[in-house]
PDB file of C-alpha atoms in Angstrom:
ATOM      1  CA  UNK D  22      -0.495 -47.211  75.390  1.00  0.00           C
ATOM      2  CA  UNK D  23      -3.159 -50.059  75.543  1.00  0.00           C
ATOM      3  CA  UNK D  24      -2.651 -53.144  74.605  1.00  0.00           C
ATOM      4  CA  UNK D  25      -4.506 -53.769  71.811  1.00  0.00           C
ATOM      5  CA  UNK D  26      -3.996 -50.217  69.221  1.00  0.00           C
ATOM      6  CA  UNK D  27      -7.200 -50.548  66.775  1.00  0.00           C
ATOM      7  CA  UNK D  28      -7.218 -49.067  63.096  1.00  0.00           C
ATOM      8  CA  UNK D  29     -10.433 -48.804  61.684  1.00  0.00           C
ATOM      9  CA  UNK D  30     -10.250 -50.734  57.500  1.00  0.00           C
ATOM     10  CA  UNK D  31     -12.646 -49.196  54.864  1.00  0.00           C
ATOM     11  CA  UNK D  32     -10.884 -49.686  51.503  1.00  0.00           C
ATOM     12  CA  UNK D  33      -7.665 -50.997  51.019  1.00  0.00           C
ATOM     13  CA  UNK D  34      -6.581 -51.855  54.647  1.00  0.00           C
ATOM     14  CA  UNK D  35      -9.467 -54.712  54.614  1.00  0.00           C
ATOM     15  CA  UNK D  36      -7.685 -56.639  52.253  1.00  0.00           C
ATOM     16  CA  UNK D  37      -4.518 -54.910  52.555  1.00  0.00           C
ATOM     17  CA  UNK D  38      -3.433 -54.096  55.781  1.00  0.00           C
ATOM     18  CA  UNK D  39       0.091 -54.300  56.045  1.00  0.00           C
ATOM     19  CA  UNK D  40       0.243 -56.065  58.867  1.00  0.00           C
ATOM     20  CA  UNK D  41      -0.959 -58.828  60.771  1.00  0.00           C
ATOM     21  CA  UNK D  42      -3.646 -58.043  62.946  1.00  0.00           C
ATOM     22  CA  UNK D  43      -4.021 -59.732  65.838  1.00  0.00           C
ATOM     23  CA  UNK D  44      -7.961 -59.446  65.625  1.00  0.00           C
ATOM     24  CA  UNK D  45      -9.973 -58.566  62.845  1.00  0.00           C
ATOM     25  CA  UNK D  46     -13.624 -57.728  63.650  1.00  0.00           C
ATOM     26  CA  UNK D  47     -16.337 -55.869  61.895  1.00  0.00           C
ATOM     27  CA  UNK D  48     -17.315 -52.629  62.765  1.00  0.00           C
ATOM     28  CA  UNK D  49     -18.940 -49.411  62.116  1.00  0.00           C
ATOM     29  CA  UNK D  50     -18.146 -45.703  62.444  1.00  0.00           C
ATOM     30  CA  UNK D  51     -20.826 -43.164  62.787  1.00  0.00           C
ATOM     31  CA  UNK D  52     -20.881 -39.900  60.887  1.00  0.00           C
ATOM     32  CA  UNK D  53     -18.344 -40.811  58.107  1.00  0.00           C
ATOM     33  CA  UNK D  54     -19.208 -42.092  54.600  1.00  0.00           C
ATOM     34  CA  UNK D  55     -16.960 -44.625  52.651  1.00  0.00           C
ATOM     35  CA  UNK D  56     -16.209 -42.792  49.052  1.00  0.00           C
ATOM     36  CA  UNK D  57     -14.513 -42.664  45.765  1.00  0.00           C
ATOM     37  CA  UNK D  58     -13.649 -38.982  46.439  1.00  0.00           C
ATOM     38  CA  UNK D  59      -9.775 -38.691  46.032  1.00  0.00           C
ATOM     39  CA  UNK D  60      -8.315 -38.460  42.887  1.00  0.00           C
ATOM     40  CA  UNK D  61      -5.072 -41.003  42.848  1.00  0.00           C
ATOM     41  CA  UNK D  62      -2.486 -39.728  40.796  1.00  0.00           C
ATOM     42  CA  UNK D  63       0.100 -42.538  41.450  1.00  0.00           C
ATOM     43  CA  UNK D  64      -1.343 -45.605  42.838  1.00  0.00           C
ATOM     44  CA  UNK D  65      -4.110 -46.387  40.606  1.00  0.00           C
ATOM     45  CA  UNK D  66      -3.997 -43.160  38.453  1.00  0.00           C
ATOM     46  CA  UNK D  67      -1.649 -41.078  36.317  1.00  0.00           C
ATOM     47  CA  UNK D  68      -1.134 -37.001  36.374  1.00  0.00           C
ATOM     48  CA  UNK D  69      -2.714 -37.728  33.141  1.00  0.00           C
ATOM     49  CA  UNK D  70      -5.238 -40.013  34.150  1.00  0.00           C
ATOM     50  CA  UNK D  71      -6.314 -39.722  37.580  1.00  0.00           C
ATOM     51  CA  UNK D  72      -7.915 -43.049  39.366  1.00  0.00           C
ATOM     52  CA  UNK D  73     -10.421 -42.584  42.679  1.00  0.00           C
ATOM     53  CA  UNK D  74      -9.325 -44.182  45.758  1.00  0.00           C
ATOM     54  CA  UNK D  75     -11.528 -44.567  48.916  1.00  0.00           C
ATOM     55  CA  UNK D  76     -12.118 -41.968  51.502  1.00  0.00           C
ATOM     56  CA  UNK D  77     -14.185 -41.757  54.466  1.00  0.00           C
ATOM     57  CA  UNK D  78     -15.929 -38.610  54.075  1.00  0.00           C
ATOM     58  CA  UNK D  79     -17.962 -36.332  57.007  1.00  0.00           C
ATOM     59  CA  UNK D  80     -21.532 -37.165  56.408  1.00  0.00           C
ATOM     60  CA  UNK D  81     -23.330 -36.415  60.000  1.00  0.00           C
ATOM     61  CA  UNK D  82     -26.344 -39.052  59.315  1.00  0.00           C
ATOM     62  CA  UNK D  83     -24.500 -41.955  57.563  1.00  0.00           C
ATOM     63  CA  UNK D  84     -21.919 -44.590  58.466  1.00  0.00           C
ATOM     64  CA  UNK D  85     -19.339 -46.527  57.083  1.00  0.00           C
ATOM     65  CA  UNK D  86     -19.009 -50.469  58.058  1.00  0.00           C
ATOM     66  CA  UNK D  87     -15.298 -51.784  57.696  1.00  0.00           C
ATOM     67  CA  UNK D  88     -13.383 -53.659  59.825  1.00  0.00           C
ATOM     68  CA  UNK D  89     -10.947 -53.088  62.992  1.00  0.00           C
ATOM     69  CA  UNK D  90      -7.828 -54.041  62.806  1.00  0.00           C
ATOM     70  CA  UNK D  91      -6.131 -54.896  66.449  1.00  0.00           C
ATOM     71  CA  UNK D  92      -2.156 -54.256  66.664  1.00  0.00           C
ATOM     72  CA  UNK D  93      -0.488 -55.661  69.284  1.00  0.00           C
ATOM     73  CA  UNK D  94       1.428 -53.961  71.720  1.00  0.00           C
ATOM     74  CA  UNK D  95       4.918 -55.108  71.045  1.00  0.00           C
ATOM     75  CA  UNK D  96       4.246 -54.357  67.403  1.00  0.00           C
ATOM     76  CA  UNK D  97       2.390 -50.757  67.370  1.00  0.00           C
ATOM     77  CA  UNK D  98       5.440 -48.693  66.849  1.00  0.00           C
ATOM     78  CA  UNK D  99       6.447 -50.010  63.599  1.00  0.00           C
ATOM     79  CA  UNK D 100       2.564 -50.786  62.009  1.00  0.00           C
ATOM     80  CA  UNK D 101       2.329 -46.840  62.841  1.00  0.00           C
ATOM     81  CA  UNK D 102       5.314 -45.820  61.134  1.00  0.00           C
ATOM     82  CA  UNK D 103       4.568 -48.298  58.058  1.00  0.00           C
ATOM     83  CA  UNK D 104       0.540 -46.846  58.189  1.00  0.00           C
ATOM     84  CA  UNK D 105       1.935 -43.291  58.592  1.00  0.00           C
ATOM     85  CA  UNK D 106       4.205 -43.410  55.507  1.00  0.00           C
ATOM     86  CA  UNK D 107       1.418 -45.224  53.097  1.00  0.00           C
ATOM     87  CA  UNK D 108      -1.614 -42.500  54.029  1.00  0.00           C
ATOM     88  CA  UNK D 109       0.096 -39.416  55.119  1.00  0.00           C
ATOM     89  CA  UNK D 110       2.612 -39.732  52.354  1.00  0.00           C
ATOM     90  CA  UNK D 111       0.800 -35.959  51.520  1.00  0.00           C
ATOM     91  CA  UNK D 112      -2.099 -34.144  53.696  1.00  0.00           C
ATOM     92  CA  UNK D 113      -4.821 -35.532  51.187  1.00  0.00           C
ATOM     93  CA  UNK D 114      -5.730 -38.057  54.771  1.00  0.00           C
ATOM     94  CA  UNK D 115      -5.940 -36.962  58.224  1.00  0.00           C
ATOM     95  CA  UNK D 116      -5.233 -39.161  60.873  1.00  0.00           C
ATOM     96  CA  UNK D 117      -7.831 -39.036  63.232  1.00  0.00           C
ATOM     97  CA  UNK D 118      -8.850 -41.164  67.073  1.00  0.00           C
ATOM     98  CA  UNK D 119     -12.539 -41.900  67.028  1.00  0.00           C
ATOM     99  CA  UNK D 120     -15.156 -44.460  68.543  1.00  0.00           C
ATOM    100  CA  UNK D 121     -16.046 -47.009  66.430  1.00  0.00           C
ATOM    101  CA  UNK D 122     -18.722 -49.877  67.587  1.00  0.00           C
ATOM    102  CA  UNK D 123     -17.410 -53.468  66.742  1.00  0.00           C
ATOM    103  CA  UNK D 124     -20.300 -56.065  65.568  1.00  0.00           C
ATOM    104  CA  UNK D 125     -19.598 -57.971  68.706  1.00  0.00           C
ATOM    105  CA  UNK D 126     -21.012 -55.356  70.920  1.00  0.00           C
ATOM    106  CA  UNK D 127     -17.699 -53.227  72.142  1.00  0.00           C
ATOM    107  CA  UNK D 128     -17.115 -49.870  71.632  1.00  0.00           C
ATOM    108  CA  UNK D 129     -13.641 -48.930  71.095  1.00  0.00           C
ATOM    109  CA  UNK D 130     -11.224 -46.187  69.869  1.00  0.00           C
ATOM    110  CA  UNK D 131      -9.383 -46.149  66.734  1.00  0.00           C
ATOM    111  CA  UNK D 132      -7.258 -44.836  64.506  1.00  0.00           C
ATOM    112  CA  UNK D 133      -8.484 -44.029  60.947  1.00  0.00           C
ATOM    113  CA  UNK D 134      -7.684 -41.703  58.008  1.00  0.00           C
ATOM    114  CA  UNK D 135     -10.659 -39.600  56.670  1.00  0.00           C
ATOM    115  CA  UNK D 136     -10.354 -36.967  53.652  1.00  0.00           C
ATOM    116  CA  UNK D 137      -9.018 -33.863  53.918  1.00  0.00           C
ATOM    117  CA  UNK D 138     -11.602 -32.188  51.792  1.00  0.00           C
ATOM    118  CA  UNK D 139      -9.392 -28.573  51.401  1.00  0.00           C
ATOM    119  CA  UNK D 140      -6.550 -30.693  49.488  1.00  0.00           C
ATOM    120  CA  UNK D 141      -6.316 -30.141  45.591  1.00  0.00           C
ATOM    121  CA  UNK D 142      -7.197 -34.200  45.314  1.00  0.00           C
ATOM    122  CA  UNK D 143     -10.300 -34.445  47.157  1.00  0.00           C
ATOM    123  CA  UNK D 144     -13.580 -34.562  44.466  1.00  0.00           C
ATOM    124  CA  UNK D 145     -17.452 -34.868  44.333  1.00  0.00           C
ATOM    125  CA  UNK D 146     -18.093 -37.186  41.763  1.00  0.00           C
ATOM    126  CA  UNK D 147     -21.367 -38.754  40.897  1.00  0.00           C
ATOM    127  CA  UNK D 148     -21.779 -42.455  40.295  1.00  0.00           C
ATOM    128  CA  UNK D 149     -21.317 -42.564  37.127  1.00  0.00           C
ATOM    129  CA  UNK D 150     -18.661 -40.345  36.989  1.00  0.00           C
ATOM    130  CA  UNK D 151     -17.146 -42.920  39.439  1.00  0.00           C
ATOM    131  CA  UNK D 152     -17.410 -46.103  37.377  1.00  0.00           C
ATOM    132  CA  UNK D 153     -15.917 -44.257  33.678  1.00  0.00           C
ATOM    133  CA  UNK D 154     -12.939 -43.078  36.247  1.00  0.00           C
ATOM    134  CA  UNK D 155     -11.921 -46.320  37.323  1.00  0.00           C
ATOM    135  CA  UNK D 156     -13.013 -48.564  34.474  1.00  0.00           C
ATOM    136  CA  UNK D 157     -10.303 -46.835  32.856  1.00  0.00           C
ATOM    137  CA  UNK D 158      -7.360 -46.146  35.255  1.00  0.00           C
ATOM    138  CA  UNK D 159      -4.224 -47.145  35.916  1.00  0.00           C
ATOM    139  CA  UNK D 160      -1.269 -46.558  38.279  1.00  0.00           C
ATOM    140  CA  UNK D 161       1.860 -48.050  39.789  1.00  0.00           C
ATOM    141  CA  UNK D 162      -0.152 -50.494  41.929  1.00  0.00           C
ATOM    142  CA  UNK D 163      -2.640 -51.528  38.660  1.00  0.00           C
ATOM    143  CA  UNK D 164      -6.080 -50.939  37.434  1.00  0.00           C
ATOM    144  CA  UNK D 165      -7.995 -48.777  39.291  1.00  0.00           C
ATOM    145  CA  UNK D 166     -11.106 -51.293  38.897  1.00  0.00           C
ATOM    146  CA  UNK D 167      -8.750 -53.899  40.872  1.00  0.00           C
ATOM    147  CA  UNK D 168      -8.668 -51.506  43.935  1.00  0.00           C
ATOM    148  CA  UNK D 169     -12.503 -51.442  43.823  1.00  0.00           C
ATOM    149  CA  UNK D 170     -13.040 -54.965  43.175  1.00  0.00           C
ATOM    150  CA  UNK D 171     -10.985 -56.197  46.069  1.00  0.00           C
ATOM    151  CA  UNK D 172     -12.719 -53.883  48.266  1.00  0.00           C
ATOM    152  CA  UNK D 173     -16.156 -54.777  47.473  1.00  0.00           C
ATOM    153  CA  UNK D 174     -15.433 -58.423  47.423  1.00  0.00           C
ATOM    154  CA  UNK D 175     -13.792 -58.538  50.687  1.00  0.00           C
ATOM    155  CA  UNK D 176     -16.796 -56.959  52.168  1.00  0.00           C
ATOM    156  CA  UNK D 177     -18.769 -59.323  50.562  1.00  0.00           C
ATOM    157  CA  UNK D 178     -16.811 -62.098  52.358  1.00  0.00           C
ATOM    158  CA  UNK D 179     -16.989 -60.511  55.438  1.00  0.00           C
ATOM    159  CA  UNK D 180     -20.506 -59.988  55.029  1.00  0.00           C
ATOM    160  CA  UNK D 181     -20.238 -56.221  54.731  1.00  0.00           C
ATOM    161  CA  UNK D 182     -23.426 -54.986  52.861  1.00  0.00           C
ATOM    162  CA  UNK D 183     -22.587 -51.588  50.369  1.00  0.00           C
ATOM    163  CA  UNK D 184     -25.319 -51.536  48.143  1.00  0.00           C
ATOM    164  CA  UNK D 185     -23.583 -48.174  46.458  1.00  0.00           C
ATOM    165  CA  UNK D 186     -19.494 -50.106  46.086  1.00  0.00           C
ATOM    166  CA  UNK D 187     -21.740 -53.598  44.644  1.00  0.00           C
ATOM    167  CA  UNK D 188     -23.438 -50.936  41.771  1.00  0.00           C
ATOM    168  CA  UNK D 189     -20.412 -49.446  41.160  1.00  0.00           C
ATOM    169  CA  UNK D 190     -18.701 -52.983  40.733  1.00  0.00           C
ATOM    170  CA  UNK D 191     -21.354 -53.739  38.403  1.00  0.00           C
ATOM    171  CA  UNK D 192     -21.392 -51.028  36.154  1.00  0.00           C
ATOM    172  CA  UNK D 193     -17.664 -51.032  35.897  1.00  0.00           C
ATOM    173  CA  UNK D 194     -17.909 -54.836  34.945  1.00  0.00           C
ATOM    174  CA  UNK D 195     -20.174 -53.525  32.025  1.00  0.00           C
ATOM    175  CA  UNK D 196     -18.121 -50.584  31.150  1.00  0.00           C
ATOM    176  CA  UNK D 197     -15.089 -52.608  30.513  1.00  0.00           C
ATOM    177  CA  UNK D 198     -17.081 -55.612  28.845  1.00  0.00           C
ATOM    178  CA  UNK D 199     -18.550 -53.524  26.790  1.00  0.00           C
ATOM    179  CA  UNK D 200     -15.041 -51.793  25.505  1.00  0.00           C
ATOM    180  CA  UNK D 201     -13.217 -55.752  24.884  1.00  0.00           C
ATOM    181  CA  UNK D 202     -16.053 -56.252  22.978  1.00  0.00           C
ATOM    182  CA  UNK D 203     -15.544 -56.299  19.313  1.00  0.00           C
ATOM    183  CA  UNK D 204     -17.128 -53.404  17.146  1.00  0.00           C
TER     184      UNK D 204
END
């Protein structure tokens, strides 16, 4: 094993990790797309009401800029088992190994977890679709519009440019504005 394990973040693990990274730099993969495409049913969704949590989806001529996270040797074994249980908890992820360029000019491999588009969760949903979803959805870890606001935000910080997660920030802004608002 190296000494330095990178894990490639595109949602949640930017701002969430679950561990201290011993370097955090940006980066982008090749050939993936960052998406609202599974359905959460727990996190930030119901059975009744499911939420949309970020995937990286195949999508040969795009990319997806995050950030790698670097995990120490002496502290790999337990980040994997802690990573393991929070996106493999069911086969909707696959963990994958794959080459991701870091803004500072290396190239590097990585783990990351992309969509398993044959599970029952996965979904193509347009924009739109998107922003109604999780202007309205809940689950055990809170409003779905929290989960999207914290990862557009944090890109923002970084300065991450997603034209597509800033629209859908927007419009879910308005959508919930506009139902607080009195009739």
């Amino acid at each position: 094993m190296k000494d330095i394990l990178w894990v490639f973040g595109y949602g949640s693990l930017i701002w969430h990790p679950g561990f201290e990274p011993v370097e955090q730099v940006p980066a982008r993969l090749d050939g993936w797309k960052r998406r609202f495409c599974l359905c959460s049913l727990r996190y930030r969704g119901t059975f009744e009401k499911h939420g949309l949590v970020l995937a990286l989806d195949a999508a040969p001529d795009a990319y997806c800029s995050g950030v790698a996270l670097g995990i120490p040797r002496d502290g790999q074994e337990k980040v994997l088992e802690d990573l393991r249980k929070r996106e493999l908890f069911n086969p909707a992820y696959r963990e994958i190994i794959t080459t991701l360029k870091l803004q500072d000019g290396r190239e590097v491999e990585a783990l990351t977890y992309v969509v398993n588009r044959e599970h029952e969760q996965y979904g193509q949903f347009n924009a739109e679709e998107q922003a109604q979803i999780i202007a309205t959805a809940a689950g055990e870890r809170g409003p779905n519009c929290d989960y999207l606001w914290n990862t557009a935000d944090h890109l923002t910080e970084l300065g991450i440019a997603d034209p597509d997660l800033d629209w859908l920030s927007d419009r879910v802004r308005s959508i919930r504005s506009s139902a607080a608002a009195p009739a």
